[in-house]
PDB file of C-alpha atoms in Angstrom:
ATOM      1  CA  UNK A   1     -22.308 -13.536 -20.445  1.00 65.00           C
ATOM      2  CA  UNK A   2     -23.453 -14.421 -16.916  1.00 74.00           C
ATOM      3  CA  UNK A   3     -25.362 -12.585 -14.180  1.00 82.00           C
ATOM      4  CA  UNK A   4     -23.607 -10.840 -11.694  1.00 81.00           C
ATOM      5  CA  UNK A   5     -26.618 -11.260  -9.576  1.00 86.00           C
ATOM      6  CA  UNK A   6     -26.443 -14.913 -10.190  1.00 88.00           C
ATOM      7  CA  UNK A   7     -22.747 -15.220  -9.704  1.00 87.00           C
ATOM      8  CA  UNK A   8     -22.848 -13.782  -6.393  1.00 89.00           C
ATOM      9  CA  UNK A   9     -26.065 -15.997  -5.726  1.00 90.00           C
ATOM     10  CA  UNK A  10     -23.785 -19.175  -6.671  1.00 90.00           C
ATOM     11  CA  UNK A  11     -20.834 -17.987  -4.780  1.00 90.00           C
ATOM     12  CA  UNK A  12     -22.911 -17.214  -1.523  1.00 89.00           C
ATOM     13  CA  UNK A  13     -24.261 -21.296  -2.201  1.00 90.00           C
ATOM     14  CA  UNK A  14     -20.945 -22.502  -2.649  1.00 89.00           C
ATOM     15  CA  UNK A  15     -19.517 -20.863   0.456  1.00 89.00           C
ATOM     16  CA  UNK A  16     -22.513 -21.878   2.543  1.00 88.00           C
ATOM     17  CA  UNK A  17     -23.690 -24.827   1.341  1.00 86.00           C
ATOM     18  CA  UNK A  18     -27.083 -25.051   0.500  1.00 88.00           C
ATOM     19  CA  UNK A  19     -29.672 -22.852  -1.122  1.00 90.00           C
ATOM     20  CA  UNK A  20     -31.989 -21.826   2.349  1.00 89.00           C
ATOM     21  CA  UNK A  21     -28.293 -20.940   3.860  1.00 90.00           C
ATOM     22  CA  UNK A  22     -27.966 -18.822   0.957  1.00 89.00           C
ATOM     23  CA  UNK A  23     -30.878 -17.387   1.415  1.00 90.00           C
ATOM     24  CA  UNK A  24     -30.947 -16.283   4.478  1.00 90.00           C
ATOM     25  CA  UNK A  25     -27.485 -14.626   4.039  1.00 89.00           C
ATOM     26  CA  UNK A  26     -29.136 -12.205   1.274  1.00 89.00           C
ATOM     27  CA  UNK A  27     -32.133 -11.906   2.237  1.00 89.00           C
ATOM     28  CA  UNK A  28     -34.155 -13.991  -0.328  1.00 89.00           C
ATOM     29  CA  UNK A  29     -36.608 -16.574  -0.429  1.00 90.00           C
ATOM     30  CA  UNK A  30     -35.418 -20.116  -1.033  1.00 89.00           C
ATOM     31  CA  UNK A  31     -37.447 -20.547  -4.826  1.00 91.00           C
ATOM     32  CA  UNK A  32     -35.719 -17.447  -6.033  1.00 91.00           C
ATOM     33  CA  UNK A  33     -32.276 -18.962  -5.230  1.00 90.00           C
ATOM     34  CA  UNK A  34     -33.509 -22.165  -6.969  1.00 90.00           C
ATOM     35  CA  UNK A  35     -34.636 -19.908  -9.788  1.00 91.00           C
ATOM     36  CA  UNK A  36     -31.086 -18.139  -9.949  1.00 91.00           C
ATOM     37  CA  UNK A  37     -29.536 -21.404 -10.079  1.00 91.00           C
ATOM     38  CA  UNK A  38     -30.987 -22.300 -12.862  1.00 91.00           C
ATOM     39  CA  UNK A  39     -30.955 -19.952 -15.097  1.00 91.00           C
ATOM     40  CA  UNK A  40     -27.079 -19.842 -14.465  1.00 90.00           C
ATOM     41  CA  UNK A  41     -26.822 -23.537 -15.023  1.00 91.00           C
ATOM     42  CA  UNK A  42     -29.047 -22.499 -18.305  1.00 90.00           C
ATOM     43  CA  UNK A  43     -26.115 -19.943 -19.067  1.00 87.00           C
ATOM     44  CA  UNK A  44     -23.631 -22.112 -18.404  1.00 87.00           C
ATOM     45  CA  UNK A  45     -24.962 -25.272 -20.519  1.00 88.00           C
ATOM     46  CA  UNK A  46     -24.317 -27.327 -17.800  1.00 87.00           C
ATOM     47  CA  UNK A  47     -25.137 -28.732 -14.450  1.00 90.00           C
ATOM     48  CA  UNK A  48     -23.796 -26.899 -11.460  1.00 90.00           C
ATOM     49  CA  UNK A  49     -24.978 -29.215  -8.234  1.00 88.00           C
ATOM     50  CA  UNK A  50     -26.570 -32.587  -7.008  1.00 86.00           C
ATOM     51  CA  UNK A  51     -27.976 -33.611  -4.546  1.00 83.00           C
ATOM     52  CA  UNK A  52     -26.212 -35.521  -1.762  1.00 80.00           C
ATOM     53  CA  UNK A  53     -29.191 -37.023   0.627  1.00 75.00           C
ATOM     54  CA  UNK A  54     -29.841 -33.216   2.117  1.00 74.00           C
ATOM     55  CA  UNK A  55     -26.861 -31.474   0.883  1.00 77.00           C
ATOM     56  CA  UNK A  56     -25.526 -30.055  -2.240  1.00 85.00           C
ATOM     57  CA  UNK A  57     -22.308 -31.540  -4.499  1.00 88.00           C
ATOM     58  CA  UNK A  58     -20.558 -29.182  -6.949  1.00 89.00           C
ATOM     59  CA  UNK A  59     -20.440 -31.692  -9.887  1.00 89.00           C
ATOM     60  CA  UNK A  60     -16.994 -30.842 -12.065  1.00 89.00           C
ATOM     61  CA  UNK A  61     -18.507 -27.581 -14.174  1.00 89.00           C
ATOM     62  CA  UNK A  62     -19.863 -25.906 -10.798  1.00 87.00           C
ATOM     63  CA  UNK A  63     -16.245 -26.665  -9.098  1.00 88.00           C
ATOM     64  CA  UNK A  64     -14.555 -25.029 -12.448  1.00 88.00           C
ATOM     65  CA  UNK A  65     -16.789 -21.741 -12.324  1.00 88.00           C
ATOM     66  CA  UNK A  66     -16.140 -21.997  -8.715  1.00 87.00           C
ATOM     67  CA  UNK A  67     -12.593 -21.283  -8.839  1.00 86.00           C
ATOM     68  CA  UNK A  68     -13.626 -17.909 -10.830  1.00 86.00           C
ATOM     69  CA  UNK A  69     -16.285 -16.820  -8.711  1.00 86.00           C
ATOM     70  CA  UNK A  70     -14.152 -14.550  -6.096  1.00 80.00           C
ATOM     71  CA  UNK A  71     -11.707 -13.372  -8.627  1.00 83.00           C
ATOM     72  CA  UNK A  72     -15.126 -12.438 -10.763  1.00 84.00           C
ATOM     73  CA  UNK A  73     -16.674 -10.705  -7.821  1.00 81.00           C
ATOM     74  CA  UNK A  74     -13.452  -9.095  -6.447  1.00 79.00           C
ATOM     75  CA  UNK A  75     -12.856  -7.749 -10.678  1.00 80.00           C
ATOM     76  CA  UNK A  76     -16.495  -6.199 -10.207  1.00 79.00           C
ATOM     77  CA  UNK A  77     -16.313  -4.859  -6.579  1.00 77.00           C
ATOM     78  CA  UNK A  78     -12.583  -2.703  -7.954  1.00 75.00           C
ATOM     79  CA  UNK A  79     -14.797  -1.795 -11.329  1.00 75.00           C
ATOM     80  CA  UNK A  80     -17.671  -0.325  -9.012  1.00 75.00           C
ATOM     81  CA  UNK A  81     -14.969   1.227  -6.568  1.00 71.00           C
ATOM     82  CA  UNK A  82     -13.025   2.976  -9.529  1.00 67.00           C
ATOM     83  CA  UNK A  83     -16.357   4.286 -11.234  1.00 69.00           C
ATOM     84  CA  UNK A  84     -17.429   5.850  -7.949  1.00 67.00           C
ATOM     85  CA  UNK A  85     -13.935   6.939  -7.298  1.00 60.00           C
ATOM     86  CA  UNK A  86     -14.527   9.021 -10.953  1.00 59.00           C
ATOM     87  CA  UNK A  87     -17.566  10.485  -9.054  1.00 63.00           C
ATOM     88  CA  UNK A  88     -15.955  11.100  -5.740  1.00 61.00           C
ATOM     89  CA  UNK A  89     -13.375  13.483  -7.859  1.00 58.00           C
ATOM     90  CA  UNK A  90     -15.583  15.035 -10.290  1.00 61.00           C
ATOM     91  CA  UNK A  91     -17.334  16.342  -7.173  1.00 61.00           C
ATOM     92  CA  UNK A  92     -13.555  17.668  -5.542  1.00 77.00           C
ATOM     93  CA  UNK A  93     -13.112  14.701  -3.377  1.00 84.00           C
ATOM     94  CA  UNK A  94      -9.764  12.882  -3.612  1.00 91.00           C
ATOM     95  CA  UNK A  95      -8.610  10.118  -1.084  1.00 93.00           C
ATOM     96  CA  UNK A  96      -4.808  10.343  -0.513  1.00 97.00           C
ATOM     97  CA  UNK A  97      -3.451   6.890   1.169  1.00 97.00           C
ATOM     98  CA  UNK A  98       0.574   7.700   1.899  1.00 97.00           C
ATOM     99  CA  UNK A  99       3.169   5.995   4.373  1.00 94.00           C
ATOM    100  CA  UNK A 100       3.451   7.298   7.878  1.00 91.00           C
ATOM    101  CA  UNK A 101       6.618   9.591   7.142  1.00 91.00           C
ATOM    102  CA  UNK A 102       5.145  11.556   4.392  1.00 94.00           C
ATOM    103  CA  UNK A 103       1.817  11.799   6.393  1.00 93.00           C
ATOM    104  CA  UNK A 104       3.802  13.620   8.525  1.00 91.00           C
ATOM    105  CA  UNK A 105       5.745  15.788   6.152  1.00 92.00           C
ATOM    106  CA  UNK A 106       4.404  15.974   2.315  1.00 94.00           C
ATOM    107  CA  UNK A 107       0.813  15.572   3.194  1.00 96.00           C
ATOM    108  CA  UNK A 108       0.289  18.104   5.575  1.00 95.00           C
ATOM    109  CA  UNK A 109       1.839  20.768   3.653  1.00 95.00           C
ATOM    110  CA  UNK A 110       0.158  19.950   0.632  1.00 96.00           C
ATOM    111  CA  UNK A 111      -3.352  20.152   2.456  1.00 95.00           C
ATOM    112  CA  UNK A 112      -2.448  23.792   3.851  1.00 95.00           C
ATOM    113  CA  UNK A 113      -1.740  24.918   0.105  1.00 94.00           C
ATOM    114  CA  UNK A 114      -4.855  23.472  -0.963  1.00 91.00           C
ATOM    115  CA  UNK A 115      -6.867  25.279   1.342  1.00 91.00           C
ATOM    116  CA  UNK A 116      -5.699  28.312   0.547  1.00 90.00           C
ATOM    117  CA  UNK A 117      -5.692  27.792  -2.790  1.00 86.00           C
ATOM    118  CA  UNK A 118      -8.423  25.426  -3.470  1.00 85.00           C
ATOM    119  CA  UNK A 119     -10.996  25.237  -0.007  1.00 85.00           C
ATOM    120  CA  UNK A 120     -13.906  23.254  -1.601  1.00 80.00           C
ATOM    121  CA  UNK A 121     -11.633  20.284  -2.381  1.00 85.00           C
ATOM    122  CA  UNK A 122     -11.690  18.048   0.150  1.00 87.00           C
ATOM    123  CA  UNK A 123      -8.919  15.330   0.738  1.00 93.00           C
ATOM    124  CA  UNK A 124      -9.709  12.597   2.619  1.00 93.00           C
ATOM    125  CA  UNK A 125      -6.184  11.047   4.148  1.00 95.00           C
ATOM    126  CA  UNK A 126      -5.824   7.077   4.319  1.00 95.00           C
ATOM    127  CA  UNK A 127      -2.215   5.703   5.561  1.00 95.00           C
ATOM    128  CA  UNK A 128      -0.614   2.133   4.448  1.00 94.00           C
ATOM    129  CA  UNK A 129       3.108   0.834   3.826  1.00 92.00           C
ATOM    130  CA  UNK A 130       4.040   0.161  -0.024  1.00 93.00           C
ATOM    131  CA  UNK A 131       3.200  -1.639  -1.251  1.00 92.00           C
ATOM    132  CA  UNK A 132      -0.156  -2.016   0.382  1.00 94.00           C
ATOM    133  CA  UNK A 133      -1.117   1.140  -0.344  1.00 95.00           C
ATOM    134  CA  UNK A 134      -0.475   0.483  -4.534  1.00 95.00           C
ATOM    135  CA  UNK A 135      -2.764  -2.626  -3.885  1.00 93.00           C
ATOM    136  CA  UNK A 136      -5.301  -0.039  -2.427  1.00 93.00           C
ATOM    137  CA  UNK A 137      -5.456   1.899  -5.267  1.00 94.00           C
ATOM    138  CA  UNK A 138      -5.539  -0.922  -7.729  1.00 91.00           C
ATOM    139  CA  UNK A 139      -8.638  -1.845  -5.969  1.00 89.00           C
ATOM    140  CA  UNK A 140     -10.278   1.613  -6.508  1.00 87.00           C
ATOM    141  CA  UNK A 141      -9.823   1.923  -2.322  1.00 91.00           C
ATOM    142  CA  UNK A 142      -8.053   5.334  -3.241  1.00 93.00           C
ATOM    143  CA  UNK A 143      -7.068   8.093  -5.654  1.00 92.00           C
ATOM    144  CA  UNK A 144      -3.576   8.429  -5.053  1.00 96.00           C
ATOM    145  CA  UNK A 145      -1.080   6.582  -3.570  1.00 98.00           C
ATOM    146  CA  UNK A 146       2.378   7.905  -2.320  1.00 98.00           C
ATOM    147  CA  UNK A 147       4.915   5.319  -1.988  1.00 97.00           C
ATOM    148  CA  UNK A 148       9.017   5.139  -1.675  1.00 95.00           C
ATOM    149  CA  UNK A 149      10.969   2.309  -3.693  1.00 94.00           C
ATOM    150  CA  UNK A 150      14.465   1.245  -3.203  1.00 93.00           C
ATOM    151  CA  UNK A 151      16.521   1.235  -6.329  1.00 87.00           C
ATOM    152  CA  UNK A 152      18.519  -1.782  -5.376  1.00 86.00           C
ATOM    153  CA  UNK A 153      15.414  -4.050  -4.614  1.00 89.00           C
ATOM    154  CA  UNK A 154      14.106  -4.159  -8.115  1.00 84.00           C
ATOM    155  CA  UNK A 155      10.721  -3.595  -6.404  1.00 82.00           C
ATOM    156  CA  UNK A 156       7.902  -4.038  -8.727  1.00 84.00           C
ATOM    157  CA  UNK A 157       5.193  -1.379  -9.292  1.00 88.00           C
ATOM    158  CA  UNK A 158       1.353  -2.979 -10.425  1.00 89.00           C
ATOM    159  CA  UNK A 159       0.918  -2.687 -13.770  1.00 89.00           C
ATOM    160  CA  UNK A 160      -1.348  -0.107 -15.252  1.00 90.00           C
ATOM    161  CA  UNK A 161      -0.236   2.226 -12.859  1.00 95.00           C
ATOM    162  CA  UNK A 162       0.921   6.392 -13.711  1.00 96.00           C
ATOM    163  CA  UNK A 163       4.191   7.159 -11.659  1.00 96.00           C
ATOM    164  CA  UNK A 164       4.666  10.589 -10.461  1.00 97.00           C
ATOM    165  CA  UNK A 165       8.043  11.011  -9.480  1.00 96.00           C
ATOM    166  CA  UNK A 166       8.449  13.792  -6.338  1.00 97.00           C
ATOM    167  CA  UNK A 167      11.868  13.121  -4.088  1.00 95.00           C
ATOM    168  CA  UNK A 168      15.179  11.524  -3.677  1.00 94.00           C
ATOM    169  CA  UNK A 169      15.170  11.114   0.371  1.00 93.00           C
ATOM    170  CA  UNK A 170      18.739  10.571   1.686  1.00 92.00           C
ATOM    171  CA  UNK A 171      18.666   7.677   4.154  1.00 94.00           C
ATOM    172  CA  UNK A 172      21.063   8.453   7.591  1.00 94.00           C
ATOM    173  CA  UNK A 173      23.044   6.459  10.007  1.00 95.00           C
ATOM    174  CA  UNK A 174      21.608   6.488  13.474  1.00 96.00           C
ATOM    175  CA  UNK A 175      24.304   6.248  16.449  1.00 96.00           C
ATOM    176  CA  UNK A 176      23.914   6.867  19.903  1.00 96.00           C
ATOM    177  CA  UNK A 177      25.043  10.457  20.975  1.00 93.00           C
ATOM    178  CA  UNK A 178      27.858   9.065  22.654  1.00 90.00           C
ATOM    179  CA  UNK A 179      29.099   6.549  19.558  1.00 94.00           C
ATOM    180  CA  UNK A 180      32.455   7.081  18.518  1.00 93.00           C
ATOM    181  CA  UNK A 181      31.252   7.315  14.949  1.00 95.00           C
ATOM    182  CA  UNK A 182      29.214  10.323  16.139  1.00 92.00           C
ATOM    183  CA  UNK A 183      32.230  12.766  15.770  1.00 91.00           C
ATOM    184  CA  UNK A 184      32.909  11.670  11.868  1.00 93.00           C
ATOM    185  CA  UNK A 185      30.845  13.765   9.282  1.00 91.00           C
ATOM    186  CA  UNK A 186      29.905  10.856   7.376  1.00 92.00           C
ATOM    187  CA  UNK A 187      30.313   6.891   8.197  1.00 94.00           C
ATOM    188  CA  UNK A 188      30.563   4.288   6.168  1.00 94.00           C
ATOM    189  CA  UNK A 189      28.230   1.130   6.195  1.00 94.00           C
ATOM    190  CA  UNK A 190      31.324  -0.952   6.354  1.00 94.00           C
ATOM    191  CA  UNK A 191      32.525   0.820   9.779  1.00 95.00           C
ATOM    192  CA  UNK A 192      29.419  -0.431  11.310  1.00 95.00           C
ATOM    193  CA  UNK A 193      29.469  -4.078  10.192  1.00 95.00           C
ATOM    194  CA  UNK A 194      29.784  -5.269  13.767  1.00 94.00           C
ATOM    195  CA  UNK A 195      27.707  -3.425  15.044  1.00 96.00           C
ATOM    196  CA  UNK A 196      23.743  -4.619  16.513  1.00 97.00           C
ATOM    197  CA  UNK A 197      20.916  -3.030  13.789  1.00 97.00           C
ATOM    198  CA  UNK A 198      17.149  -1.687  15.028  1.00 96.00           C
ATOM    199  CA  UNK A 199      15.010  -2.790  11.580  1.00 95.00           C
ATOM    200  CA  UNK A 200      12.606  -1.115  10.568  1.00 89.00           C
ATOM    201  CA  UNK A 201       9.451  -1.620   8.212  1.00 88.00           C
ATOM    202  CA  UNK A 202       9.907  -4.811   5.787  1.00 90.00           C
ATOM    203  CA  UNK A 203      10.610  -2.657   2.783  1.00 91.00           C
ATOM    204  CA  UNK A 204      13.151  -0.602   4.806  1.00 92.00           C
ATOM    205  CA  UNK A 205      14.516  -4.288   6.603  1.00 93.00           C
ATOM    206  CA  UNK A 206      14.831  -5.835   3.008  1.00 94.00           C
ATOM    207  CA  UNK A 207      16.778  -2.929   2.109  1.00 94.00           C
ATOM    208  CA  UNK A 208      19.090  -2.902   4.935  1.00 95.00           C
ATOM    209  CA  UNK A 209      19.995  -6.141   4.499  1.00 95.00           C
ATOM    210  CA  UNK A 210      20.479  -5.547   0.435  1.00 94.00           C
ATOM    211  CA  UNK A 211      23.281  -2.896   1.401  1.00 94.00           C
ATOM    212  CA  UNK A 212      24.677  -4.630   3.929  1.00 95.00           C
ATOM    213  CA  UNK A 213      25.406  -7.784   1.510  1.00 95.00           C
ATOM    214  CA  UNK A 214      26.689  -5.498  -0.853  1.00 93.00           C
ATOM    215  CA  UNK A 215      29.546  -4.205   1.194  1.00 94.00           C
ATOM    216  CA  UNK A 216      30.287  -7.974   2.094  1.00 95.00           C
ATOM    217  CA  UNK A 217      28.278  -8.698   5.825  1.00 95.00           C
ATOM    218  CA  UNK A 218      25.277  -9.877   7.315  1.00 96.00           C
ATOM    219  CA  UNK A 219      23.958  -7.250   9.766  1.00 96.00           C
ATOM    220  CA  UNK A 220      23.444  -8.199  13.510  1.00 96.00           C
ATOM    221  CA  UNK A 221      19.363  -7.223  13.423  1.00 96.00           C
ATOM    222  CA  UNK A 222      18.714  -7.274  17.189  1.00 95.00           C
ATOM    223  CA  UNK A 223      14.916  -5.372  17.073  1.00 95.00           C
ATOM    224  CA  UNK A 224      12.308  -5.070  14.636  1.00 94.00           C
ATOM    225  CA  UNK A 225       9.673  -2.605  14.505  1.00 94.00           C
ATOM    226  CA  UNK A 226       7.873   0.021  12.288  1.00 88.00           C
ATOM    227  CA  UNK A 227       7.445   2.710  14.690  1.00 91.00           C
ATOM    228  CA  UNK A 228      10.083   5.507  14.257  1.00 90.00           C
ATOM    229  CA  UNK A 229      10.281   7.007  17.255  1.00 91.00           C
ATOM    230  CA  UNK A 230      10.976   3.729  19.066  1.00 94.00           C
ATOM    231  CA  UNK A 231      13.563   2.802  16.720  1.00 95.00           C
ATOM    232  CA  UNK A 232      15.315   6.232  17.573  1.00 95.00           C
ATOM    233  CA  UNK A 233      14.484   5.528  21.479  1.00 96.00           C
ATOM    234  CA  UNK A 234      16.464   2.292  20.887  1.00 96.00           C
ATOM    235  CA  UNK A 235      19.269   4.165  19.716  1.00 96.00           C
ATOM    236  CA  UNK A 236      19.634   6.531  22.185  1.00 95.00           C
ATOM    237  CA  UNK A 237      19.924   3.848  24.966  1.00 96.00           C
ATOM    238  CA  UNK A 238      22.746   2.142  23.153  1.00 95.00           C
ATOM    239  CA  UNK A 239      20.586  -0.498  22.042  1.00 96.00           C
ATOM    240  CA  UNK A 240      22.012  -0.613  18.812  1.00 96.00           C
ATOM    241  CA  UNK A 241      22.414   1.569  15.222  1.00 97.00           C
ATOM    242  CA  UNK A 242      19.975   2.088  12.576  1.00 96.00           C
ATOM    243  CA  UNK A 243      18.922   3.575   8.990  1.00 94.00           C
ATOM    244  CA  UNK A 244      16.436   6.199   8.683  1.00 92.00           C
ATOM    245  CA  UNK A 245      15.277   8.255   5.856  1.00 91.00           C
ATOM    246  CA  UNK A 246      15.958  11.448   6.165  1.00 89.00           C
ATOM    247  CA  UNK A 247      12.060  12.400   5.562  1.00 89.00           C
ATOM    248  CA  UNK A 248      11.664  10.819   9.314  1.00 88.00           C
ATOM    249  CA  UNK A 249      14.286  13.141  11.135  1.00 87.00           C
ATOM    250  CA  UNK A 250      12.637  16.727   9.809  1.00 80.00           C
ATOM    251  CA  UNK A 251      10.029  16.290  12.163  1.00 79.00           C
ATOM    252  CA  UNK A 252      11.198  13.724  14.315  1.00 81.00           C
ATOM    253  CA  UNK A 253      14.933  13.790  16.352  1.00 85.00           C
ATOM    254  CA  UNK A 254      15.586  11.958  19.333  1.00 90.00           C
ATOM    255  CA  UNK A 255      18.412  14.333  21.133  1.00 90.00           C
ATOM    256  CA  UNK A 256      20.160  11.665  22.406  1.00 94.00           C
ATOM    257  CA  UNK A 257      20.718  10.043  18.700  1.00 95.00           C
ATOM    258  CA  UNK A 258      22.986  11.695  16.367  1.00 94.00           C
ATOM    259  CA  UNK A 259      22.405  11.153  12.318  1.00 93.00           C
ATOM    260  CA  UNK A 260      25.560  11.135  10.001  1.00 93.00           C
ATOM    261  CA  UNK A 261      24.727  10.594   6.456  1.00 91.00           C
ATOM    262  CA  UNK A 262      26.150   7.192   4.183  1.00 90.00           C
ATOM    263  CA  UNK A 263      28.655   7.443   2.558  1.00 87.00           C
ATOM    264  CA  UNK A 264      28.415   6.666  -0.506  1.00 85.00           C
ATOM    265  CA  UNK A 265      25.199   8.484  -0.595  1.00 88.00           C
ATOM    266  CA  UNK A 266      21.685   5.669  -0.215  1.00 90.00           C
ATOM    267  CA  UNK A 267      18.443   6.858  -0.899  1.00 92.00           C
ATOM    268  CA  UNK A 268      14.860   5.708  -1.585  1.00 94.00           C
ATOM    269  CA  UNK A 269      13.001   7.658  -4.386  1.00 95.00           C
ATOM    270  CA  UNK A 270       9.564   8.477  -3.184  1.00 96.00           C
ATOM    271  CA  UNK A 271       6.682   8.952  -5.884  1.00 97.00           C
ATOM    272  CA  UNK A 272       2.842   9.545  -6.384  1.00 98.00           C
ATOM    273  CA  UNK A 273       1.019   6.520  -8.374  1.00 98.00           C
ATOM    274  CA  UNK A 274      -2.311   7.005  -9.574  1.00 96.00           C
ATOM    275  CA  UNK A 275      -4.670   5.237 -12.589  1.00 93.00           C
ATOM    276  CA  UNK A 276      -4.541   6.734 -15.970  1.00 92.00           C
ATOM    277  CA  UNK A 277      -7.937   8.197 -16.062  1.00 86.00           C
ATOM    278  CA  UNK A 278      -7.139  10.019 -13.191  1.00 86.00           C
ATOM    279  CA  UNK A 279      -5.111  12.099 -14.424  1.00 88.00           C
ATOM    280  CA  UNK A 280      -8.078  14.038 -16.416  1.00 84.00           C
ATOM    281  CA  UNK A 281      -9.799  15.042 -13.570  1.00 85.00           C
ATOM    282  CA  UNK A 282      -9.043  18.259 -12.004  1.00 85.00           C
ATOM    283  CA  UNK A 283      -9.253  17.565  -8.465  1.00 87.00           C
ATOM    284  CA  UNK A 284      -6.819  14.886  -8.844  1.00 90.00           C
ATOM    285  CA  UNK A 285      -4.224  17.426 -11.041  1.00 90.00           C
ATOM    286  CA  UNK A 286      -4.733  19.816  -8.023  1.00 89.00           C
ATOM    287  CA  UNK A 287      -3.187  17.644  -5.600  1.00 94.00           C
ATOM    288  CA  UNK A 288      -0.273  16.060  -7.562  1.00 96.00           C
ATOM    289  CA  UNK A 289       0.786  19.858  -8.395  1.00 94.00           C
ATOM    290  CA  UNK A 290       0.796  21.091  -4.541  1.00 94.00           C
ATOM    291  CA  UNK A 291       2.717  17.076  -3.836  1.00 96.00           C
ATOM    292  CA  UNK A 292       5.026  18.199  -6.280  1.00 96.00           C
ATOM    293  CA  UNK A 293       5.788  21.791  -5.177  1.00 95.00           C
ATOM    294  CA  UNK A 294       6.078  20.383  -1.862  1.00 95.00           C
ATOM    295  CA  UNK A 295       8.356  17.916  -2.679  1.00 95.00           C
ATOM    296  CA  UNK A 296      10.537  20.360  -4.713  1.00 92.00           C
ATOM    297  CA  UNK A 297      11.583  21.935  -1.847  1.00 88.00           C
ATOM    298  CA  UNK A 298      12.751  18.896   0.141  1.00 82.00           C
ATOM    299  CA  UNK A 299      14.144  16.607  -2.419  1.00 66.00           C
ATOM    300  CA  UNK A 300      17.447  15.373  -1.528  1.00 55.00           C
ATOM    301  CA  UNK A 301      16.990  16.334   1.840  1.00 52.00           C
TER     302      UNK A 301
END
């Protein structure tokens, strides 16, 4: 078993290259570097540097340990984040990180149940794309994660992750209020395969282009860009179509864009993902139930 102390000790030597650089950069004195070093090199059975005229050489068993060291540190820094996470809950505290459409829809509902029904627990609200924000949580960076999936990407989900399933949210055909699409009640993705596409976020672009190839065409993408309300604005000056989720238009219509939905019906299935342990606590079973009563109401929408 080694040190944490003197891994970090080594890595900070390794990145900086010598021990007074290391020392300076945490605040030790030089001798208690060189006393870290070796008493890791006496934990390791083996040799870790040499000396190169003033500088320091990794000899083979320091570079081998080196390629460990940030995987190592980054291992103990999600431990330590996850253990204080535990505390942060225990004491009502739960950090929610969601994608900007459900901040805007899910999330703030669920808050105004929980003060009513629960005003001491306190969430505190973090905001990422999928599947950064399942990468957050799997670093202990938050409690729980809401993220949406498509069913035709075969997206994977971290492993060692609980999945809390909470909508099926109907994606819809943007056209221009004018388009003569606009008067059908539903369009097909085939009717708009020459047509020019506004993108959106990666995971909603991948998508796009998923359906598209599966009706036989490659989609004219003329813009790119993750902000809904300019994708709409793009829309409504003839710019091109798009894809939305439904999710986006409840609180968010351009009036000079009108939505039909796909036909067949597309959707992404939007869930809660949090660690195992989690589940025990009661601050975190608080806010999955008010998610999922939320979510009840709009699913399919």
């Amino acid at each position: 078993m080694f040190d944490s102390r003197h891994i970090k000790t080594f890595h900070e030597v390794v990145r900086t290259g010598s021990y007074s650089a290391a020392a300076r950069a945490l605040g030790y004195t030089q001798p208690a570097i060189t006393q870290q070093m070796k008493a890791l090199e006496r934990d390791t059975g083996s040799a870790l540097f040499v000396r190169v005229g003033r500088g320091l050489r990794l000899t083979e068993a320091g570079e081998a340990l080196a390629r460990h060291t940030s995987t190592i540190l980054d291992a103990m820094s999600a431990a330590q984040e996850q253990m204080n996470a535990l505390t942060r809950l225990r004491a009502g505290r739960v950090r929610l990180c969601a994608f900007p459409s459900a901040n805007s829809t899910l999330v703030p509902e669920t808050l105004a149940r929980l003060t009513v029904d629960h005003p001491a627990l306190r969430v505190d609200l973090l905001e990422n794309e999928p599947p950064e924000s399942l990468r957050r949580l799997t670093r202990g960076e938050c409690d729980i994660a809401l993220a949406f999936t498509y069913p035709g990407l075969h997206e994977q989900v971290p492993e060692g992750l609980v999945e809390i399933p909470l909508l099926e949210d109907q994606l819809t055909v943007l056209l221009p209020a004018g388009h003569s699409l606009a008067r059908r009640r539903a369009v097909r993705l085939t009717d708009l395969a020459g047509e020019r596409w506004i993108a959106g976020c990666p995971r909603c672009r991948a998508n796009l282009l998923h359906e598209c190839a599966e009706e036989g065409f490659v989609p004219d993408v003329a813009f790119m860009t993750d902000d809904n309300l300019a994708v709409q604005s793009l829309v409504a000056e003839g710019l091109g179509v798009a894809m939305l989720p439904s999710l986006v238009l409840n609180f968010m219509r351009h009036p000079k864009v009108a939505g039909r939905p796909l036909r067949p019906l597309s959707r992404r299935k939007i869930s809660a993902y949090v660690l195992p342990e989690h589940l025990r606590i009661p601050a975190t079973a608080r806010v999955l139930d008010r998610l999922k009563a939320v979510a009840a109401a709009k699913d399919g929408c």
